[in-house]
Short mmCIF file of C-alpha atoms in Angstrom, two decimals:
data_model
loop_
_atom_site.label_atom_id
_atom_site.label_comp_id
_atom_site.label_asym_id
_atom_site.label_seq_id
_atom_site.Cartn_x
_atom_site.Cartn_y
_atom_site.Cartn_z
CA MET W 53 -5.45 -6.36 21.07
CA SER W 54 -5.61 -9.68 22.17
CA THR W 55 -3.63 -11.18 24.78
CA ALA W 56 -1.41 -13.02 22.72
CA ALA W 57 -0.48 -10.25 20.46
CA GLU W 58 0.28 -8.21 23.42
CA PHE W 59 2.44 -10.70 24.63
CA CYS W 60 4.48 -11.27 21.72
CA ARG W 61 4.76 -7.59 20.86
CA GLN W 62 6.42 -7.50 24.36
CA ALA W 63 8.60 -10.41 23.42
CA LEU W 64 9.81 -8.80 20.18
CA ARG W 65 10.29 -5.24 22.25
CA SER W 66 12.82 -7.23 24.39
CA ALA W 67 14.25 -8.91 21.55
CA VAL W 68 15.04 -5.57 19.98
CA ALA W 69 16.55 -4.22 23.31
CA GLN W 70 18.76 -7.68 23.83
CA LEU W 71 20.12 -7.46 20.48
CA PRO W 72 23.57 -7.39 20.42
CA SER W 73 26.26 -5.49 18.12
CA PHE W 74 27.97 -7.29 15.07
CA GLN W 75 30.84 -6.82 13.36
CA PRO W 76 30.48 -6.85 9.41
CA ASP W 77 33.06 -9.51 9.12
CA THR W 78 31.35 -12.32 11.27
CA ALA W 79 27.55 -11.60 10.84
CA ASP W 80 25.14 -14.24 9.87
CA LEU W 81 22.58 -14.64 7.45
CA THR W 82 19.94 -13.91 10.00
CA GLN W 83 21.55 -11.05 11.76
CA LEU W 84 21.54 -9.57 8.40
CA ARG W 85 18.19 -10.35 7.50
CA CYS W 86 16.99 -8.66 10.69
CA ALA W 87 19.17 -5.49 9.94
CA LEU W 88 16.96 -5.45 6.90
CA LEU W 89 13.50 -6.18 8.53
CA LEU W 90 14.56 -3.38 11.25
CA TYR W 91 15.12 -0.93 8.29
CA GLN W 92 12.29 -1.59 6.75
CA LEU W 93 9.93 -1.07 9.77
CA SER W 94 12.18 1.92 11.02
CA ASP W 95 13.44 3.77 8.07
CA ARG W 96 16.75 3.74 10.61
CA GLN W 97 19.86 4.31 8.49
CA HIS W 98 21.92 2.64 10.89
CA TRP W 99 20.47 -0.79 10.15
CA LEU W 100 21.05 -0.44 6.55
CA GLN W 101 24.64 1.11 7.21
CA ARG W 102 25.20 -2.30 9.16
CA LEU W 103 23.90 -4.46 6.07
CA ARG W 104 26.04 -2.36 3.69
CA ASP W 105 29.27 -2.78 5.49
CA ALA W 106 28.93 -6.78 6.01
CA CYS W 107 27.66 -7.52 2.28
CA ARG W 108 30.61 -5.46 1.46
CA VAL W 109 33.37 -7.90 2.87
CA GLN W 110 31.76 -11.17 2.70
CA ASP W 111 33.33 -13.67 0.75
CA PHE W 112 30.38 -14.77 -1.75
CA PRO W 113 32.59 -17.01 -3.79
CA GLY W 114 33.49 -18.93 -0.43
CA LEU W 115 30.08 -19.85 0.30
CA GLU W 116 28.95 -23.47 -0.29
CA PRO W 117 26.63 -23.87 -3.26
CA THR W 118 23.61 -24.82 -0.95
CA ALA W 119 24.14 -21.47 1.11
CA ARG W 120 24.22 -19.14 -1.85
CA GLY W 121 20.30 -19.13 -2.57
CA ALA W 122 19.39 -17.68 0.57
CA TRP W 123 22.24 -15.04 0.47
CA LEU W 124 21.09 -14.21 -3.15
CA GLU W 125 17.40 -13.37 -1.79
CA LEU W 126 18.70 -11.17 0.86
CA LEU W 127 20.70 -9.43 -1.38
CA CYS W 128 18.01 -8.92 -3.91
CA ASP W 129 15.72 -7.74 -1.12
CA ALA W 130 18.10 -5.29 -0.08
CA TRP W 131 18.95 -3.91 -3.33
CA VAL W 132 15.08 -3.25 -3.87
CA VAL W 133 15.06 -0.92 -0.94
CA ASP W 134 18.47 0.47 -1.15
CA ALA W 135 19.46 1.08 -5.13
CA ASN W 136 22.62 2.56 -4.44
CA GLY W 137 24.41 0.34 -2.01
CA PRO W 138 26.44 -2.28 -2.71
CA PHE W 139 23.91 -5.24 -3.19
CA ARG W 140 23.45 -4.90 -6.99
CA GLY W 141 26.89 -5.94 -7.73
CA ASN W 142 27.04 -8.46 -5.02
CA ALA W 143 23.87 -9.94 -6.42
CA ALA W 144 25.19 -10.00 -9.89
CA GLN W 145 28.39 -11.89 -8.41
CA LEU W 146 26.51 -14.48 -6.59
CA SER W 147 23.93 -15.32 -9.49
CA ALA W 148 27.13 -16.13 -11.62
CA LEU W 149 28.24 -18.74 -9.33
CA PRO W 150 26.59 -22.31 -9.08
CA CYS W 151 24.08 -22.78 -6.59
CA SER W 152 22.01 -25.46 -5.32
CA GLY W 153 19.41 -26.86 -2.80
CA PRO W 154 15.65 -25.40 -2.73
CA GLN W 155 16.63 -22.02 -1.61
CA ALA W 156 18.42 -21.39 -4.67
CA ILE W 157 15.03 -21.47 -6.41
CA ASN W 158 14.11 -18.52 -4.14
CA GLY W 159 17.34 -16.57 -4.79
CA LEU W 160 17.22 -16.90 -8.66
CA LEU W 161 13.48 -16.13 -9.06
CA ARG W 162 14.20 -12.83 -6.82
CA TYR W 163 16.80 -12.21 -9.08
CA TRP W 164 14.94 -12.66 -12.35
CA ARG W 165 12.13 -10.63 -10.56
CA ILE W 166 14.38 -7.29 -10.20
CA THR W 167 16.75 -8.00 -13.27
CA GLY W 168 14.10 -9.46 -15.89
CA GLU W 169 16.94 -11.65 -17.17
CA ALA W 170 14.82 -15.01 -18.04
CA SER W 171 17.65 -17.35 -17.85
CA PHE W 172 17.51 -17.22 -14.14
CA LYS W 173 13.79 -18.10 -13.95
CA GLU W 174 14.44 -21.21 -16.54
CA HIS W 175 16.95 -22.13 -14.22
CA ALA W 176 14.85 -21.97 -10.89
CA LEU W 177 12.30 -23.80 -12.92
CA GLN W 178 14.26 -26.52 -13.76
CA LEU W 179 15.41 -26.99 -10.19
CA LEU W 180 12.06 -26.98 -9.09
CA LYS W 181 11.24 -30.05 -11.20
CA GLU W 182 14.21 -31.85 -9.90
CA LEU W 183 13.36 -31.31 -5.91
CA ASP W 184 12.66 -34.86 -4.29
CA ASN W 185 9.33 -35.25 -2.37
CA THR W 186 10.93 -34.24 0.93
CA THR W 187 9.04 -31.96 3.15
CA GLY W 188 9.66 -29.19 5.24
CA PRO W 189 9.91 -25.74 5.09
CA ALA W 190 12.46 -24.84 2.66
CA HIS W 191 10.96 -27.47 -0.11
CA ALA W 192 7.66 -25.35 0.56
CA ALA W 193 9.03 -22.00 0.16
CA ALA W 194 10.78 -23.27 -3.15
CA MET W 195 7.13 -24.19 -4.08
CA LEU W 196 5.49 -20.96 -3.19
CA ALA W 197 8.33 -19.15 -5.24
CA GLY W 198 7.53 -21.09 -8.09
CA TYR W 199 3.77 -20.59 -7.68
CA ARG W 200 4.60 -16.59 -7.46
CA ALA W 201 6.46 -16.83 -10.70
CA THR W 202 3.87 -19.10 -12.73
CA GLY W 203 0.52 -18.72 -11.41
CA ALA W 204 0.43 -22.66 -10.98
CA GLN W 205 -2.10 -23.38 -8.49
CA GLU W 206 -0.83 -26.82 -7.78
CA LEU W 207 2.38 -25.47 -6.97
CA LEU W 208 0.45 -23.39 -3.91
CA ASP W 209 -1.12 -26.50 -3.30
CA GLU W 210 2.20 -28.53 -2.83
CA ALA W 211 3.68 -25.60 -0.75
CA ARG W 212 0.98 -26.30 1.98
CA ARG W 213 1.35 -29.93 1.69
CA ARG W 214 4.98 -29.88 1.78
CA LEU W 215 4.80 -27.37 5.21
CA ALA W 216 2.23 -29.75 6.59
CA ARG W 217 0.94 -28.47 9.77
CA PRO W 218 3.94 -27.75 12.34
CA ARG W 219 4.00 -26.55 15.77
CA PRO W 220 5.75 -23.54 16.52
CA GLU W 221 8.23 -25.78 18.45
CA THR W 222 9.31 -27.70 15.71
CA LEU W 223 9.60 -25.00 12.97
CA THR W 224 12.58 -23.02 13.12
CA ILE W 225 11.25 -19.67 13.86
CA GLY W 226 13.10 -18.27 10.71
CA TRP W 227 10.25 -19.90 9.14
CA TRP W 228 7.37 -18.64 10.82
CA PRO W 229 6.87 -15.89 8.09
CA LEU W 230 6.40 -18.77 5.58
CA ALA W 231 3.73 -20.18 8.00
CA ARG W 232 1.94 -16.56 8.31
CA ASP W 233 1.58 -16.96 4.38
CA LEU W 234 0.70 -20.55 3.86
CA LEU W 235 -1.35 -21.37 7.18
CA ASP W 236 -2.05 -17.94 8.40
CA TRP W 237 -0.15 -18.16 11.62
CA GLY W 238 -1.07 -15.19 14.11
CA ALA W 239 -0.14 -14.63 17.45
CA GLU W 240 -2.53 -16.74 19.13
CA ASP W 241 -0.38 -20.05 17.12
CA VAL W 242 3.07 -19.12 18.70
CA VAL W 243 2.07 -17.25 22.10
CA ASP W 244 2.47 -20.64 24.12
CA TYR W 245 5.91 -21.30 22.59
CA VAL W 246 6.70 -17.91 22.64
CA GLN W 247 5.79 -17.85 26.64
CA SER W 248 8.09 -20.70 27.49
CA TRP W 249 11.06 -18.95 25.93
CA PRO W 250 12.77 -18.15 29.40
CA ASN W 251 13.60 -22.20 29.19
CA GLY W 252 15.76 -21.43 25.83
CA ALA W 253 14.87 -18.20 23.78
CA PRO W 254 16.01 -18.06 20.10
CA PRO W 255 18.98 -15.38 19.55
CA PRO W 256 17.22 -12.10 19.47
CA ALA W 257 17.76 -11.73 15.80
CA ALA W 258 15.81 -15.15 14.87
CA GLN W 259 13.22 -13.64 17.40
CA ILE W 260 13.01 -10.40 15.46
CA CYS W 261 12.73 -11.90 12.05
CA GLY W 262 10.10 -14.89 13.11
CA LEU W 263 8.05 -12.43 15.25
CA ALA W 264 7.53 -9.05 13.66
CA PRO W 265 5.83 -10.86 10.43
CA ILE W 266 3.53 -12.56 12.75
CA LEU W 267 2.22 -9.30 14.52
CA LEU W 268 2.08 -7.05 11.25
CA PRO W 269 -1.44 -7.43 9.71
CA ILE W 270 -0.94 -9.16 6.42
CA LEU W 271 -0.84 -7.10 3.13
CA GLU W 272 -2.69 -9.35 0.75
CA LEU W 273 -2.60 -8.75 -3.30
CA LYS W 274 -4.74 -10.76 -5.66
CA ILE W 275 -3.56 -10.52 -9.07
CA ARG W 276 -5.93 -12.02 -11.71
CA TRP W 277 -4.75 -12.67 -15.09
CA TRP W 278 -5.22 -14.35 -18.48
CA GLU W 279 -1.98 -15.00 -20.40
CA ALA W 280 0.82 -16.21 -18.40
CA SER W 281 3.29 -13.90 -19.87
CA GLU W 282 1.54 -11.28 -18.34
CA LEU W 283 2.79 -12.43 -15.02
CA ASP W 284 6.52 -11.86 -16.28
CA GLU W 285 5.60 -8.05 -16.55
CA GLY W 286 7.50 -5.30 -14.56
CA TYR W 287 4.48 -4.10 -12.98
CA VAL W 288 4.05 -7.55 -11.61
CA ALA W 289 7.64 -7.92 -10.57
CA GLU W 290 7.57 -4.88 -8.60
CA ALA W 291 4.18 -5.88 -6.41
CA VAL W 292 5.73 -9.17 -6.01
CA THR W 293 9.07 -7.60 -4.56
CA PHE W 294 7.49 -5.00 -2.67
CA PRO W 295 9.07 -4.87 0.63
CA TYR W 296 6.87 -5.65 3.36
CA PRO W 297 7.55 -8.09 5.79
CA ALA W 298 3.75 -9.49 5.95
CA MET W 299 3.30 -9.88 2.22
CA ARG W 300 1.02 -12.43 0.97
CA MET W 301 0.57 -12.59 -3.07
CA ARG W 302 -2.26 -14.92 -4.51
CA LEU W 303 -2.73 -15.16 -8.26
CA GLU W 304 -5.92 -16.37 -10.00
CA ARG W 305 -6.59 -16.72 -13.87
CA ARG W 306 -9.37 -14.97 -15.02
CA ASP W 307 -12.65 -16.65 -16.23
CA SER W 308 -12.16 -14.90 -19.67
CA PRO W 309 -9.83 -12.87 -21.69
CA GLY W 310 -8.98 -9.24 -19.86
CA GLN W 311 -6.49 -7.12 -18.68
CA VAL W 312 -4.38 -8.01 -15.56
CA TYR W 313 -6.31 -6.50 -12.43
CA PHE W 314 -5.24 -6.19 -8.76
CA GLU W 315 -7.37 -6.66 -5.63
CA PRO W 316 -5.20 -5.84 -2.47
CA SER W 317 -6.30 -5.79 1.38
CA LEU W 318 -4.48 -5.01 4.55
CA GLY W 319 -5.33 -6.57 7.82
CA GLY W 320 -8.37 -8.26 6.13
CA ASN W 321 -9.81 -4.51 4.96
CA HIS W 322 -10.49 -4.77 0.98
CA TYR W 323 -9.43 -1.75 -0.99
CA GLN W 324 -10.32 -0.56 -4.45
CA GLN W 325 -9.93 -3.08 -7.35
CA LEU W 326 -6.93 -1.71 -9.45
CA GLU W 327 -6.94 -2.16 -13.40
CA ASP W 328 -4.13 0.52 -13.92
CA ALA W 329 -0.86 -1.48 -13.18
CA GLY W 330 0.81 1.88 -13.30
CA ILE W 331 -0.31 2.54 -9.68
CA VAL W 332 -0.09 -0.55 -8.05
CA ALA W 333 3.15 0.18 -5.92
CA SER W 334 1.90 3.48 -5.13
CA LEU W 335 -1.26 2.26 -3.59
CA LEU W 336 0.93 -0.63 -1.83
CA GLU W 337 2.79 2.24 -0.18
CA GLN W 338 -0.06 4.12 0.57
CA MET W 339 -1.45 1.08 2.55
CA VAL W 340 1.57 0.25 4.34
CA SER W 341 2.00 3.64 5.63
CA GLU W 342 -1.41 3.73 7.27
CA VAL W 343 -0.53 0.74 9.21
CA ASP W 344 0.05 1.68 13.06
CA ARG W 345 3.57 -0.03 13.97
CA GLN W 346 3.90 1.94 17.19
CA GLY W 347 3.52 -1.17 19.35
CA ILE W 348 5.90 -3.00 17.15
CA LEU W 349 8.77 -0.40 16.50
CA HIS W 350 8.87 3.32 15.52
CA GLY W 351 6.58 3.58 12.49
CA ALA W 352 6.36 2.23 8.93
CA ARG W 353 9.28 3.01 6.46
CA ARG W 354 8.53 5.66 3.86
CA ARG W 355 11.28 4.27 0.66
CA THR W 356 12.83 7.31 -0.87
CA SER W 357 15.38 5.07 -2.79
CA ARG W 358 13.46 1.98 -3.83
CA ARG W 359 14.93 0.83 -7.33
CA PRO W 360 12.05 1.27 -9.91
CA ILE W 361 11.33 -1.99 -11.74
CA GLY W 362 10.80 -1.09 -15.24
CA ARG W 363 11.54 -3.65 -17.76
CA GLN W 364 10.61 -4.08 -21.44
#
């Protein structure tokens, strides 16, 4: 392990130790995203319960339209790992409310992936067309979400252009996972900034959300497709929504007609190419279970209540 990675791991452990308790009625989005991430990594039920309690008392109609997209994305991610919690109803309630801004695109596409309701995809892609030429992480994330929905390479290129080449000190730490995906950031890219944190560290929840995906090995899934409609299928949705904090999805059109196939890799180690769509999620589950996370938390989460995504 590199010195940079070890230093960042120590910073992450320190952030977990310093993480304050939060009240359900005052928790902010970063704290709840942190609780979900810690549950995914540790499988400790108290993190999930905190998230459930907070979402049960959240005033979703009272949110500003520009804030609703990020909340909808969180609710969908929580719904995927906890089919029996309040998140499905919360997401349905929030999806019926007007939302705006670039982060609405991520939330609407996430909801479409889980429910299969095409109107949410159509709405999101229309919002994507209406975005101005602003650069920055929120717009880059919207372009990346559009790419994952359509396979349009120009959207991936535009996502990288809009993110540009940020430095850790100029990119809000909550967007570090986006830089991990688009720019392949690792511990070496952020360690100098992390070492300066004693002069003004971000809140522990923000540190956890930023550092954990940087330190985990990237789980990359290449999907090779021929017909664009194939990307709407339920087995693709299950792969796209797989709950791993350092997930990277790349879509490539085949050179000739044929069925969809998948090429997974973890930390640069390639696994077998799959043409059986029905076992993709099982293979991803197996790959993640092999990740040694003892240096980060306490082991990989084995999902027992993940909502099956099966559609027509």
